[in-house]
Structure formats: C-alpha cells, structure tokens
C-alpha cells in the first residue's frame, strides 16, 4: 500500500526541486563556496577544537576545489560576491602554507594553479 504523503524518512523530491529552482545560481555558488571554506578551515585546525580535526591532506583538496569553483565562476558572479570569497581563499591558502611542515613551492600550493603564487 502506497502512502501519498511524504514522511521524514522519504523526502518529497518534487518539493525540493521546486525549492532549488527558485534559488538564483549566484546564491548556490556562494553557498557552496562558503561550505568549502568552512570545511577547509576545520581541516586546517582553525576552529576551537583546532588540532582535533586537523588534516592537511583533506584541507588541500577543499582549498583546491574552492579555488577551482571561484576561477570557473568568476565571470558569472559579481565582484560584490567574488571579492570576499577570493579574500577568504587567500587566507586559507596562507593558513595552509603556515600549517605545512614542508611548505609547497610558490605556485604549487592548493589552488595556486588558479590564483597564482600566494606569499605570506
């Protein structure tokens, strides 16, 4: 017997699709970027728990993904949105460089293929 009402175990995907359809692309891009930034900060040990969640391999992947997203979307989002995201990316890249026992060569750090070398 089929139940037509959605339960908490079975989300209504049609409603979810309609909700997503109403969100402008810029908001989706910015939200994904902020999530990547937050996750990278945690993996860099920049939160209260610090060393407990620090994982530079994971941080590298997140910073690289963030840089790629920002590079790919630069012409699609306004400077109003892009500038603070680029500033956050640079801060994460610098934090990564500082956290690394053996820092990458300039231009070889996470995301630097998109942003160019980051110096501290």
PDB file of C-alpha atoms in Angstrom:
ATOM      1  CA  UNK A   1       0.000   0.000   0.000  1.00  0.00           C
ATOM      2  CA  UNK A   2       1.439   3.373  -1.030  1.00  0.00           C
ATOM      3  CA  UNK A   3       1.246   6.432   1.176  1.00  0.00           C
ATOM      4  CA  UNK A   4       0.933   9.674  -0.847  1.00  0.00           C
ATOM      5  CA  UNK A   5       2.167  11.934   1.961  1.00  0.00           C
ATOM      6  CA  UNK A   6       5.919  12.389   2.378  1.00  0.00           C
ATOM      7  CA  UNK A   7       7.450  11.270   5.648  1.00  0.00           C
ATOM      8  CA  UNK A   8      10.656  12.411   7.297  1.00  0.00           C
ATOM      9  CA  UNK A   9      12.254   9.180   6.029  1.00  0.00           C
ATOM     10  CA  UNK A  10      11.095   9.809   2.451  1.00  0.00           C
ATOM     11  CA  UNK A  11      11.557  13.465   1.428  1.00  0.00           C
ATOM     12  CA  UNK A  12       9.345  14.927  -1.258  1.00  0.00           C
ATOM     13  CA  UNK A  13      11.846  15.375  -4.074  1.00  0.00           C
ATOM     14  CA  UNK A  14       9.395  17.363  -6.197  1.00  0.00           C
ATOM     15  CA  UNK A  15       9.140  19.986  -3.448  1.00  0.00           C
ATOM     16  CA  UNK A  16      12.915  20.002  -3.051  1.00  0.00           C
ATOM     17  CA  UNK A  17      13.393  20.502  -6.800  1.00  0.00           C
ATOM     18  CA  UNK A  18      10.903  23.393  -6.785  1.00  0.00           C
ATOM     19  CA  UNK A  19      12.736  24.987  -3.841  1.00  0.00           C
ATOM     20  CA  UNK A  20      16.081  24.682  -5.634  1.00  0.00           C
ATOM     21  CA  UNK A  21      14.588  26.037  -8.853  1.00  0.00           C
ATOM     22  CA  UNK A  22      13.704  29.262  -7.045  1.00  0.00           C
ATOM     23  CA  UNK A  23      17.273  29.910  -5.852  1.00  0.00           C
ATOM     24  CA  UNK A  24      19.431  32.097  -8.120  1.00  0.00           C
ATOM     25  CA  UNK A  25      22.632  30.456  -9.371  1.00  0.00           C
ATOM     26  CA  UNK A  26      24.782  33.083  -7.629  1.00  0.00           C
ATOM     27  CA  UNK A  27      23.334  32.041  -4.265  1.00  0.00           C
ATOM     28  CA  UNK A  28      24.045  28.376  -4.959  1.00  0.00           C
ATOM     29  CA  UNK A  29      27.645  29.151  -5.980  1.00  0.00           C
ATOM     30  CA  UNK A  30      28.244  31.374  -2.945  1.00  0.00           C
ATOM     31  CA  UNK A  31      26.696  28.800  -0.601  1.00  0.00           C
ATOM     32  CA  UNK A  32      28.893  26.019  -1.970  1.00  0.00           C
ATOM     33  CA  UNK A  33      31.962  28.276  -1.710  1.00  0.00           C
ATOM     34  CA  UNK A  34      31.185  29.167   1.913  1.00  0.00           C
ATOM     35  CA  UNK A  35      30.696  25.483   2.749  1.00  0.00           C
ATOM     36  CA  UNK A  36      34.063  24.644   1.161  1.00  0.00           C
ATOM     37  CA  UNK A  37      35.697  27.498   3.080  1.00  0.00           C
ATOM     38  CA  UNK A  38      34.194  26.352   6.371  1.00  0.00           C
ATOM     39  CA  UNK A  39      35.231  22.744   5.830  1.00  0.00           C
ATOM     40  CA  UNK A  40      38.764  23.817   4.855  1.00  0.00           C
ATOM     41  CA  UNK A  41      39.059  25.972   7.979  1.00  0.00           C
ATOM     42  CA  UNK A  42      38.096  22.994  10.134  1.00  0.00           C
ATOM     43  CA  UNK A  43      40.595  20.719   8.357  1.00  0.00           C
ATOM     44  CA  UNK A  44      43.298  23.388   8.764  1.00  0.00           C
ATOM     45  CA  UNK A  45      42.707  23.372  12.521  1.00  0.00           C
ATOM     46  CA  UNK A  46      41.412  26.952  12.593  1.00  0.00           C
ATOM     47  CA  UNK A  47      38.419  26.203  14.839  1.00  0.00           C
ATOM     48  CA  UNK A  48      38.173  25.991  18.633  1.00  0.00           C
ATOM     49  CA  UNK A  49      38.873  22.256  18.524  1.00  0.00           C
ATOM     50  CA  UNK A  50      41.987  23.037  16.452  1.00  0.00           C
ATOM     51  CA  UNK A  51      44.271  20.044  16.252  1.00  0.00           C
ATOM     52  CA  UNK A  52      41.459  17.554  16.866  1.00  0.00           C
ATOM     53  CA  UNK A  53      40.147  17.869  13.293  1.00  0.00           C
ATOM     54  CA  UNK A  54      43.326  18.994  11.532  1.00  0.00           C
ATOM     55  CA  UNK A  55      44.006  17.070   8.321  1.00  0.00           C
ATOM     56  CA  UNK A  56      46.138  18.892   5.767  1.00  0.00           C
ATOM     57  CA  UNK A  57      45.520  16.336   3.017  1.00  0.00           C
ATOM     58  CA  UNK A  58      41.784  16.940   3.295  1.00  0.00           C
ATOM     59  CA  UNK A  59      42.331  20.704   3.604  1.00  0.00           C
ATOM     60  CA  UNK A  60      44.384  20.701   0.396  1.00  0.00           C
ATOM     61  CA  UNK A  61      41.524  19.067  -1.515  1.00  0.00           C
ATOM     62  CA  UNK A  62      38.963  21.526  -0.167  1.00  0.00           C
ATOM     63  CA  UNK A  63      41.100  24.601  -0.907  1.00  0.00           C
ATOM     64  CA  UNK A  64      41.826  23.274  -4.408  1.00  0.00           C
ATOM     65  CA  UNK A  65      38.093  22.730  -5.034  1.00  0.00           C
ATOM     66  CA  UNK A  66      37.273  26.210  -3.729  1.00  0.00           C
ATOM     67  CA  UNK A  67      39.884  27.811  -5.985  1.00  0.00           C
ATOM     68  CA  UNK A  68      38.563  25.888  -8.992  1.00  0.00           C
ATOM     69  CA  UNK A  69      34.990  26.904  -8.247  1.00  0.00           C
ATOM     70  CA  UNK A  70      35.918  30.566  -7.868  1.00  0.00           C
ATOM     71  CA  UNK A  71      38.020  30.502 -11.026  1.00  0.00           C
ATOM     72  CA  UNK A  72      35.244  28.858 -13.034  1.00  0.00           C
ATOM     73  CA  UNK A  73      32.518  31.151 -11.715  1.00  0.00           C
ATOM     74  CA  UNK A  74      34.450  34.442 -11.724  1.00  0.00           C
ATOM     75  CA  UNK A  75      32.635  35.794 -14.763  1.00  0.00           C
ATOM     76  CA  UNK A  76      29.267  34.525 -13.536  1.00  0.00           C
ATOM     77  CA  UNK A  77      29.147  36.157 -10.111  1.00  0.00           C
ATOM     78  CA  UNK A  78      29.567  39.827  -9.400  1.00  0.00           C
ATOM     79  CA  UNK A  79      32.603  41.431  -7.796  1.00  0.00           C
ATOM     80  CA  UNK A  80      30.344  42.052  -4.794  1.00  0.00           C
ATOM     81  CA  UNK A  81      30.188  38.285  -4.236  1.00  0.00           C
ATOM     82  CA  UNK A  82      33.585  37.281  -5.640  1.00  0.00           C
ATOM     83  CA  UNK A  83      35.846  39.678  -3.712  1.00  0.00           C
ATOM     84  CA  UNK A  84      35.165  38.381  -0.181  1.00  0.00           C
ATOM     85  CA  UNK A  85      35.342  34.791  -1.432  1.00  0.00           C
ATOM     86  CA  UNK A  86      38.742  35.435  -3.045  1.00  0.00           C
ATOM     87  CA  UNK A  87      39.938  37.080   0.194  1.00  0.00           C
ATOM     88  CA  UNK A  88      38.788  34.037   2.165  1.00  0.00           C
ATOM     89  CA  UNK A  89      40.520  31.712  -0.292  1.00  0.00           C
ATOM     90  CA  UNK A  90      43.788  33.621   0.056  1.00  0.00           C
ATOM     91  CA  UNK A  91      43.531  33.454   3.852  1.00  0.00           C
ATOM     92  CA  UNK A  92      43.033  29.691   3.662  1.00  0.00           C
ATOM     93  CA  UNK A  93      45.963  29.325   1.278  1.00  0.00           C
ATOM     94  CA  UNK A  94      48.186  31.294   3.665  1.00  0.00           C
ATOM     95  CA  UNK A  95      46.970  29.237   6.634  1.00  0.00           C
ATOM     96  CA  UNK A  96      47.758  26.062   4.697  1.00  0.00           C
ATOM     97  CA  UNK A  97      51.253  27.319   3.927  1.00  0.00           C
ATOM     98  CA  UNK A  98      51.831  28.171   7.596  1.00  0.00           C
ATOM     99  CA  UNK A  99      50.467  24.819   8.813  1.00  0.00           C
ATOM    100  CA  UNK A 100      52.627  22.754   6.447  1.00  0.00           C
ATOM    101  CA  UNK A 101      55.817  21.313   7.905  1.00  0.00           C
ATOM    102  CA  UNK A 102      57.345  21.384   4.428  1.00  0.00           C
ATOM    103  CA  UNK A 103      55.646  24.240   2.549  1.00  0.00           C
ATOM    104  CA  UNK A 104      54.924  23.866  -1.157  1.00  0.00           C
ATOM    105  CA  UNK A 105      56.977  25.896  -3.592  1.00  0.00           C
ATOM    106  CA  UNK A 106      55.298  29.191  -4.534  1.00  0.00           C
ATOM    107  CA  UNK A 107      52.701  28.444  -7.176  1.00  0.00           C
ATOM    108  CA  UNK A 108      52.430  24.754  -6.161  1.00  0.00           C
ATOM    109  CA  UNK A 109      50.181  25.120  -3.112  1.00  0.00           C
ATOM    110  CA  UNK A 110      46.491  24.244  -3.097  1.00  0.00           C
ATOM    111  CA  UNK A 111      44.561  26.345  -5.574  1.00  0.00           C
ATOM    112  CA  UNK A 112      47.607  28.282  -6.711  1.00  0.00           C
ATOM    113  CA  UNK A 113      47.285  26.926 -10.235  1.00  0.00           C
ATOM    114  CA  UNK A 114      44.132  29.093 -10.370  1.00  0.00           C
ATOM    115  CA  UNK A 115      45.207  32.065  -8.238  1.00  0.00           C
ATOM    116  CA  UNK A 116      48.920  32.269  -8.846  1.00  0.00           C
ATOM    117  CA  UNK A 117      51.518  32.081  -6.073  1.00  0.00           C
ATOM    118  CA  UNK A 118      50.456  33.122  -2.582  1.00  0.00           C
ATOM    119  CA  UNK A 119      53.087  34.675  -0.353  1.00  0.00           C
ATOM    120  CA  UNK A 120      52.796  35.159   3.394  1.00  0.00           C
TER     121      UNK A 120
END
